Amino acid sequence: MSEAATGERRQRTDKQRNRTHILEVAEELFAEQGITGSMDAIAKRAGVGPGTLYRHFPNREALLAALLQARDEELEARRDAIQREETDSRAALAQWLQALGEWVTAFDGLPEPLRAALTEGTSPLAITCQGFVTTTEDFLHAAQRDGGAQPWVRGRDLFLSTLATAWARGAAMADESSSDGLVSLVRTGWETPMTESAPGGGEDPA
């Protein structure tokens, strides 16, 4: 290998190492301070200059998108498990919404940029959000076909209600019962009790 090729390979390795380190530091800081933690503080804690940080992640949304990638994969795995193992479409939708609720609370303050991403197509988070809206619609449509969900409910609204519930969980007036109460309240809105003869009927384990 030529000296130039060796140098280029070293630069790529260093670049990847810097990127990985920045992500580790950003996850620590966001876990401590929420997503409003300063980008400059991340650079300082990581021991890199602001220019290096912004070359890897030009804005906060790009950094969040990278941080959420591993969690996206975990959520996708849970989606696949629900689809594979749950035969009751109503229970499957409830389980998916629970998994989605856990995903949106990865960091304090995360619901707001996710909400904004749905209306700002240029956000790096937009593709991720739209993908999970589509998944929510898939679970919802299955439940609607089986008579387990109200026909007027939309997947996008269920996604937004999950963000709203996550936001309310961190509100000053919230207590330890607020989250479960809000989830139950939303469920009474989308759910239609199944009859014994309805497809996919039976006891709901959720």
Short mmCIF file of C-alpha atoms in Angstrom, two decimals:
data_model
loop_
_atom_site.label_atom_id
_atom_site.label_comp_id
_atom_site.label_asym_id
_atom_site.label_seq_id
_atom_site.Cartn_x
_atom_site.Cartn_y
_atom_site.Cartn_z
CA MET A 1 0.00 0.00 0.00
CA SER A 2 1.35 3.42 -0.96
CA GLU A 3 2.10 6.10 1.59
CA ALA A 4 -0.75 8.24 0.21
CA ALA A 5 -3.23 5.37 0.49
CA THR A 6 -2.05 4.63 4.03
CA GLY A 7 -2.54 8.28 4.99
CA GLU A 8 -6.01 8.36 3.47
CA ARG A 9 -6.99 5.21 5.32
CA ARG A 10 -5.71 6.68 8.59
CA GLN A 11 -7.73 9.83 8.00
CA ARG A 12 -10.91 7.78 7.44
CA THR A 13 -10.23 5.81 10.62
CA ASP A 14 -9.65 8.99 12.61
CA LYS A 15 -12.79 10.55 11.18
CA GLN A 16 -14.90 7.53 12.14
CA ARG A 17 -13.34 7.46 15.60
CA ASN A 18 -14.15 11.15 16.11
CA ARG A 19 -17.72 10.61 14.95
CA THR A 20 -18.25 7.68 17.28
CA HIS A 21 -16.76 9.59 20.20
CA ILE A 22 -18.93 12.64 19.54
CA LEU A 23 -22.05 10.46 19.50
CA GLU A 24 -21.08 8.83 22.80
CA VAL A 25 -20.52 12.21 24.42
CA ALA A 26 -23.73 13.66 22.94
CA GLU A 27 -25.75 10.73 24.29
CA GLU A 28 -24.30 11.32 27.76
CA LEU A 29 -25.00 15.05 27.69
CA PHE A 30 -28.52 14.70 26.27
CA ALA A 31 -29.29 12.04 28.89
CA GLU A 32 -28.17 14.50 31.59
CA GLN A 33 -29.58 17.75 30.22
CA GLY A 34 -32.11 16.82 27.55
CA ILE A 35 -31.79 17.68 23.89
CA THR A 36 -31.40 21.39 24.64
CA GLY A 37 -27.85 20.68 25.81
CA SER A 38 -25.41 22.98 24.03
CA MET A 39 -23.71 21.77 20.85
CA ASP A 40 -20.62 23.70 21.92
CA ALA A 41 -20.72 21.87 25.25
CA ILE A 42 -20.72 18.58 23.37
CA ALA A 43 -17.68 19.63 21.35
CA LYS A 44 -15.87 20.78 24.48
CA ARG A 45 -16.62 17.59 26.39
CA ALA A 46 -15.60 15.48 23.39
CA GLY A 47 -12.30 17.37 23.13
CA VAL A 48 -12.90 18.51 19.55
CA GLY A 49 -13.36 21.91 17.99
CA PRO A 50 -16.82 23.15 16.98
CA GLY A 51 -15.76 22.89 13.34
CA THR A 52 -15.10 19.17 13.72
CA LEU A 53 -18.48 18.66 15.38
CA TYR A 54 -20.37 20.53 12.67
CA ARG A 55 -18.52 18.75 9.87
CA HIS A 56 -19.91 15.49 11.20
CA PHE A 57 -23.32 16.85 12.27
CA PRO A 58 -24.29 20.16 10.64
CA ASN A 59 -27.18 20.73 13.08
CA ARG A 60 -28.88 19.33 16.16
CA GLU A 61 -31.42 17.39 14.09
CA ALA A 62 -28.64 15.55 12.24
CA LEU A 63 -27.03 14.65 15.55
CA LEU A 64 -30.34 13.44 16.98
CA ALA A 65 -31.02 11.37 13.86
CA ALA A 66 -27.66 9.66 14.25
CA LEU A 67 -28.23 9.05 17.97
CA LEU A 68 -31.65 7.55 17.31
CA GLN A 69 -30.40 5.17 14.62
CA ALA A 70 -29.64 2.33 17.05
CA ARG A 71 -32.98 2.90 18.79
CA ASP A 72 -34.70 2.91 15.39
CA GLU A 73 -33.32 -0.58 14.79
CA GLU A 74 -34.55 -1.73 18.20
CA LEU A 75 -38.01 -0.33 17.48
CA GLU A 76 -38.08 -2.03 14.09
CA ALA A 77 -37.17 -5.32 15.78
CA ARG A 78 -40.08 -4.88 18.20
CA ARG A 79 -42.38 -4.11 15.27
CA ASP A 80 -41.32 -7.34 13.58
CA ALA A 81 -41.82 -9.33 16.79
CA ILE A 82 -45.33 -7.92 17.28
CA GLN A 83 -46.27 -8.70 13.70
CA ARG A 84 -44.89 -12.21 14.02
CA GLU A 85 -46.25 -13.14 17.43
CA GLU A 86 -49.50 -11.20 18.01
CA THR A 87 -52.60 -12.47 16.21
CA ASP A 88 -55.03 -9.99 17.81
CA SER A 89 -54.80 -6.84 15.67
CA ARG A 90 -56.21 -4.62 18.41
CA ALA A 91 -53.62 -5.85 20.92
CA ALA A 92 -50.91 -5.53 18.25
CA LEU A 93 -51.73 -1.84 17.75
CA ALA A 94 -51.67 -1.23 21.51
CA GLN A 95 -48.29 -2.96 21.80
CA TRP A 96 -46.87 -0.96 18.91
CA LEU A 97 -48.03 2.32 20.44
CA GLN A 98 -46.39 1.31 23.73
CA ALA A 99 -43.11 0.57 21.93
CA LEU A 100 -43.38 3.88 20.07
CA GLY A 101 -43.98 5.71 23.35
CA GLU A 102 -40.78 4.28 24.79
CA TRP A 103 -38.86 5.31 21.66
CA VAL A 104 -39.98 8.96 21.81
CA THR A 105 -38.81 9.30 25.41
CA ALA A 106 -35.20 8.35 24.66
CA PHE A 107 -34.19 11.90 25.66
CA ASP A 108 -35.98 14.65 27.54
CA GLY A 109 -37.46 17.12 25.05
CA LEU A 110 -37.35 14.73 22.08
CA PRO A 111 -41.08 14.91 21.20
CA GLU A 112 -40.81 18.53 19.98
CA PRO A 113 -38.20 18.02 17.21
CA LEU A 114 -40.02 14.85 16.15
CA ARG A 115 -43.26 16.82 15.88
CA ALA A 116 -41.51 19.53 13.90
CA ALA A 117 -39.98 16.92 11.60
CA LEU A 118 -43.46 15.92 10.41
CA THR A 119 -44.01 19.42 9.00
CA GLU A 120 -40.44 20.26 8.00
CA GLY A 121 -39.48 17.89 5.21
CA THR A 122 -35.86 19.04 5.29
CA SER A 123 -35.26 17.73 8.82
CA PRO A 124 -33.02 14.62 8.99
CA LEU A 125 -35.63 13.22 11.38
CA ALA A 126 -38.44 13.50 8.83
CA ILE A 127 -37.81 10.19 7.06
CA THR A 128 -37.62 8.32 10.36
CA CYS A 129 -40.85 9.88 11.62
CA GLN A 130 -42.74 9.26 8.40
CA GLY A 131 -41.61 5.65 8.39
CA PHE A 132 -43.04 5.09 11.86
CA VAL A 133 -46.24 6.93 10.95
CA THR A 134 -46.62 4.46 8.08
CA THR A 135 -46.03 1.54 10.44
CA THR A 136 -48.65 2.95 12.82
CA GLU A 137 -51.08 3.17 9.92
CA ASP A 138 -50.40 -0.47 9.03
CA PHE A 139 -51.22 -1.65 12.57
CA LEU A 140 -54.23 0.67 12.71
CA HIS A 141 -55.69 -0.46 9.38
CA ALA A 142 -55.43 -4.09 10.45
CA ALA A 143 -57.32 -3.30 13.67
CA GLN A 144 -59.93 -1.30 11.73
CA ARG A 145 -60.48 -4.16 9.29
CA ASP A 146 -61.08 -6.47 12.26
CA GLY A 147 -63.44 -4.03 13.94
CA GLY A 148 -61.12 -3.26 16.82
CA ALA A 149 -60.41 0.40 16.05
CA GLN A 150 -62.66 3.32 15.21
CA PRO A 151 -62.88 3.86 11.43
CA TRP A 152 -62.25 7.60 11.67
CA VAL A 153 -58.91 7.30 13.49
CA ARG A 154 -55.74 8.13 11.52
CA GLY A 155 -52.26 6.72 12.01
CA ARG A 156 -50.72 10.18 11.90
CA ASP A 157 -52.95 11.30 14.76
CA LEU A 158 -51.98 8.26 16.83
CA PHE A 159 -48.32 9.08 16.25
CA LEU A 160 -48.91 12.68 17.31
CA SER A 161 -50.85 11.54 20.38
CA THR A 162 -47.85 9.42 21.37
CA LEU A 163 -45.63 12.49 21.11
CA ALA A 164 -48.14 14.52 23.12
CA THR A 165 -48.31 11.89 25.85
CA ALA A 166 -44.50 11.79 26.04
CA TRP A 167 -44.39 15.59 26.29
CA ALA A 168 -47.05 15.67 29.01
CA ARG A 169 -45.14 13.06 31.01
CA GLY A 170 -42.41 15.65 31.59
CA ALA A 171 -44.75 18.54 32.40
CA ALA A 172 -44.57 20.13 35.83
CA MET A 173 -48.11 19.03 36.75
CA ALA A 174 -47.52 15.39 35.79
CA ASP A 175 -47.05 12.69 38.41
CA GLU A 176 -46.18 9.00 38.25
CA SER A 177 -49.75 8.09 37.25
CA SER A 178 -50.03 10.60 34.41
CA SER A 179 -48.39 8.51 31.71
CA ASP A 180 -50.57 5.41 32.18
CA GLY A 181 -53.64 7.58 32.52
CA LEU A 182 -52.98 9.40 29.26
CA VAL A 183 -52.22 6.16 27.40
CA SER A 184 -55.51 4.69 28.66
CA LEU A 185 -57.37 7.86 27.70
CA VAL A 186 -55.99 7.77 24.15
CA ARG A 187 -56.81 4.07 23.86
CA THR A 188 -60.46 4.64 24.76
CA GLY A 189 -60.51 7.08 21.86
CA TRP A 190 -59.22 4.76 19.13
CA GLU A 191 -60.44 1.39 20.40
CA THR A 192 -63.70 -0.32 19.53
CA PRO A 193 -64.52 -3.28 21.82
CA MET A 194 -64.50 -6.48 19.80
CA THR A 195 -67.34 -8.96 19.81
CA GLU A 196 -66.64 -12.65 20.14
CA SER A 197 -67.51 -13.19 16.48
CA ALA A 198 -65.23 -10.43 15.18
CA PRO A 199 -62.04 -11.49 13.36
CA GLY A 200 -59.15 -11.59 15.74
CA GLY A 201 -61.54 -11.44 18.68
CA GLY A 202 -61.01 -12.94 22.08
CA GLU A 203 -59.33 -11.77 25.22
CA ASP A 204 -57.06 -8.76 24.80
CA PRO A 205 -53.79 -9.43 26.64
CA ALA A 206 -52.73 -5.79 26.53
#
